PDB file of C-alpha atoms in Angstrom:
ATOM      1  CA  UNK A   1       0.000   0.000   0.000  1.00  0.00           C
ATOM      2  CA  UNK A   2       1.130   3.539  -0.658  1.00  0.00           C
ATOM      3  CA  UNK A   3      -0.326   6.894   0.350  1.00  0.00           C
ATOM      4  CA  UNK A   4      -0.209  10.018  -1.763  1.00  0.00           C
ATOM      5  CA  UNK A   5      -0.559  13.565  -0.429  1.00  0.00           C
ATOM      6  CA  UNK A   6      -2.692  16.018  -2.381  1.00  0.00           C
ATOM      7  CA  UNK A   7      -2.172  19.675  -1.461  1.00  0.00           C
ATOM      8  CA  UNK A   8      -3.637  23.034  -2.505  1.00  0.00           C
ATOM      9  CA  UNK A   9      -6.940  21.219  -2.739  1.00  0.00           C
ATOM     10  CA  UNK A  10      -9.988  23.385  -3.343  1.00  0.00           C
ATOM     11  CA  UNK A  11     -12.372  23.588  -0.403  1.00  0.00           C
ATOM     12  CA  UNK A  12     -15.105  22.715  -2.913  1.00  0.00           C
ATOM     13  CA  UNK A  13     -13.443  19.371  -3.744  1.00  0.00           C
ATOM     14  CA  UNK A  14     -15.338  16.312  -2.566  1.00  0.00           C
ATOM     15  CA  UNK A  15     -14.340  12.664  -2.275  1.00  0.00           C
ATOM     16  CA  UNK A  16     -16.010  11.886  -5.617  1.00  0.00           C
ATOM     17  CA  UNK A  17     -13.947  14.609  -7.338  1.00  0.00           C
ATOM     18  CA  UNK A  18     -10.706  13.192  -5.959  1.00  0.00           C
ATOM     19  CA  UNK A  19     -11.680   9.631  -6.899  1.00  0.00           C
ATOM     20  CA  UNK A  20     -12.403  10.784 -10.465  1.00  0.00           C
ATOM     21  CA  UNK A  21      -9.096  12.687 -10.590  1.00  0.00           C
ATOM     22  CA  UNK A  22      -7.133   9.547  -9.655  1.00  0.00           C
ATOM     23  CA  UNK A  23      -9.322   7.158 -11.671  1.00  0.00           C
ATOM     24  CA  UNK A  24      -7.327   4.961 -14.003  1.00  0.00           C
ATOM     25  CA  UNK A  25      -4.216   4.878 -11.814  1.00  0.00           C
ATOM     26  CA  UNK A  26      -5.123   1.718  -9.922  1.00  0.00           C
ATOM     27  CA  UNK A  27      -7.179   0.468  -7.021  1.00  0.00           C
ATOM     28  CA  UNK A  28      -7.835   3.178  -4.424  1.00  0.00           C
ATOM     29  CA  UNK A  29      -8.232   1.862  -0.891  1.00  0.00           C
ATOM     30  CA  UNK A  30      -9.055   5.134   0.859  1.00  0.00           C
ATOM     31  CA  UNK A  31      -9.586   8.847   0.251  1.00  0.00           C
ATOM     32  CA  UNK A  32      -9.117  11.041   3.337  1.00  0.00           C
ATOM     33  CA  UNK A  33      -9.909  14.742   2.817  1.00  0.00           C
ATOM     34  CA  UNK A  34      -9.014  17.554   5.218  1.00  0.00           C
ATOM     35  CA  UNK A  35      -9.332  21.340   4.815  1.00  0.00           C
ATOM     36  CA  UNK A  36      -7.316  22.185   1.713  1.00  0.00           C
ATOM     37  CA  UNK A  37      -5.441  18.886   1.471  1.00  0.00           C
ATOM     38  CA  UNK A  38      -5.954  15.151   1.612  1.00  0.00           C
ATOM     39  CA  UNK A  39      -4.546  11.672   1.178  1.00  0.00           C
ATOM     40  CA  UNK A  40      -5.238   8.902  -1.298  1.00  0.00           C
ATOM     41  CA  UNK A  41      -4.172   5.360  -0.487  1.00  0.00           C
ATOM     42  CA  UNK A  42      -3.387   3.027  -3.374  1.00  0.00           C
ATOM     43  CA  UNK A  43      -3.199  -0.754  -3.205  1.00  0.00           C
ATOM     44  CA  UNK A  44      -0.046  -0.874  -5.360  1.00  0.00           C
ATOM     45  CA  UNK A  45       2.917   1.503  -4.816  1.00  0.00           C
ATOM     46  CA  UNK A  46       3.576   1.561  -8.580  1.00  0.00           C
ATOM     47  CA  UNK A  47       0.117   3.040  -9.138  1.00  0.00           C
ATOM     48  CA  UNK A  48       0.902   5.758  -6.596  1.00  0.00           C
ATOM     49  CA  UNK A  49       4.189   6.461  -8.427  1.00  0.00           C
ATOM     50  CA  UNK A  50       2.330   6.876 -11.726  1.00  0.00           C
ATOM     51  CA  UNK A  51      -0.278   9.179 -10.168  1.00  0.00           C
ATOM     52  CA  UNK A  52       2.384  11.399  -8.567  1.00  0.00           C
ATOM     53  CA  UNK A  53       4.334  11.618 -11.817  1.00  0.00           C
ATOM     54  CA  UNK A  54       1.299  12.383 -14.012  1.00  0.00           C
ATOM     55  CA  UNK A  55      -0.962  14.459 -11.756  1.00  0.00           C
ATOM     56  CA  UNK A  56       1.359  16.783  -9.827  1.00  0.00           C
ATOM     57  CA  UNK A  57       0.579  20.338 -10.958  1.00  0.00           C
ATOM     58  CA  UNK A  58      -2.670  19.405 -12.722  1.00  0.00           C
ATOM     59  CA  UNK A  59      -5.928  21.235 -12.087  1.00  0.00           C
ATOM     60  CA  UNK A  60      -8.669  19.825  -9.859  1.00  0.00           C
ATOM     61  CA  UNK A  61     -11.809  21.851  -9.082  1.00  0.00           C
ATOM     62  CA  UNK A  62     -10.163  25.034 -10.348  1.00  0.00           C
ATOM     63  CA  UNK A  63      -6.951  24.688  -8.318  1.00  0.00           C
ATOM     64  CA  UNK A  64      -3.519  23.506  -9.444  1.00  0.00           C
ATOM     65  CA  UNK A  65      -2.798  20.753  -6.913  1.00  0.00           C
ATOM     66  CA  UNK A  66       0.388  19.299  -5.470  1.00  0.00           C
ATOM     67  CA  UNK A  67       0.540  15.505  -5.646  1.00  0.00           C
ATOM     68  CA  UNK A  68       3.447  13.784  -3.898  1.00  0.00           C
ATOM     69  CA  UNK A  69       4.309  10.723  -1.843  1.00  0.00           C
ATOM     70  CA  UNK A  70       3.590  11.029   1.858  1.00  0.00           C
ATOM     71  CA  UNK A  71       6.543  11.253   4.205  1.00  0.00           C
ATOM     72  CA  UNK A  72       6.868   9.488   7.532  1.00  0.00           C
ATOM     73  CA  UNK A  73       4.417   7.504   9.625  1.00  0.00           C
ATOM     74  CA  UNK A  74       0.664   7.942   9.495  1.00  0.00           C
ATOM     75  CA  UNK A  75      -0.884   9.721  12.460  1.00  0.00           C
ATOM     76  CA  UNK A  76      -3.116   6.725  13.158  1.00  0.00           C
ATOM     77  CA  UNK A  77      -0.036   4.611  13.863  1.00  0.00           C
ATOM     78  CA  UNK A  78       0.209   2.894  10.474  1.00  0.00           C
ATOM     79  CA  UNK A  79       3.064   3.405   8.073  1.00  0.00           C
ATOM     80  CA  UNK A  80       2.451   5.601   5.047  1.00  0.00           C
ATOM     81  CA  UNK A  81       4.861   3.798   2.762  1.00  0.00           C
ATOM     82  CA  UNK A  82       6.183   7.149   1.604  1.00  0.00           C
ATOM     83  CA  UNK A  83       9.749   8.201   1.280  1.00  0.00           C
ATOM     84  CA  UNK A  84      11.489  10.308   3.880  1.00  0.00           C
ATOM     85  CA  UNK A  85      13.627  13.300   2.968  1.00  0.00           C
ATOM     86  CA  UNK A  86      16.157  12.306   5.605  1.00  0.00           C
ATOM     87  CA  UNK A  87      18.505   9.459   4.817  1.00  0.00           C
ATOM     88  CA  UNK A  88      19.315   6.743   7.323  1.00  0.00           C
ATOM     89  CA  UNK A  89      22.944   7.795   7.445  1.00  0.00           C
ATOM     90  CA  UNK A  90      22.026  11.325   8.554  1.00  0.00           C
ATOM     91  CA  UNK A  91      19.989  10.142  11.511  1.00  0.00           C
ATOM     92  CA  UNK A  92      22.531   7.532  12.616  1.00  0.00           C
ATOM     93  CA  UNK A  93      25.586   9.770  12.295  1.00  0.00           C
ATOM     94  CA  UNK A  94      24.583  12.241  15.000  1.00  0.00           C
ATOM     95  CA  UNK A  95      27.417  12.850  17.404  1.00  0.00           C
ATOM     96  CA  UNK A  96      26.880  11.951  21.016  1.00  0.00           C
ATOM     97  CA  UNK A  97      28.718  13.686  23.797  1.00  0.00           C
ATOM     98  CA  UNK A  98      30.258  11.511  26.468  1.00  0.00           C
ATOM     99  CA  UNK A  99      29.927  12.446  30.095  1.00  0.00           C
ATOM    100  CA  UNK A 100      33.147  12.322  32.110  1.00  0.00           C
TER     101      UNK A 100
END
């Protein structure tokens, strides 16, 4: 599974509009809309990749939307499957001071 973030979403946009926008990119498991943004969860990560590549910057309900992979864990405790901007080596290479 893979979640996609959709930003700059029109406040007029409804779940049906978002489903139509992403139609043809694969099986959608969930659409979660907030105020001005939302998330779409795809069954197959490759479908999410295609949607991000093709739909980022396209117009939905009169607004040019941002479509990108989610980053980090989901707030409900699940994992988003997205990519993090921080590499593993950055987080593990932090220096630790020793107490004497």
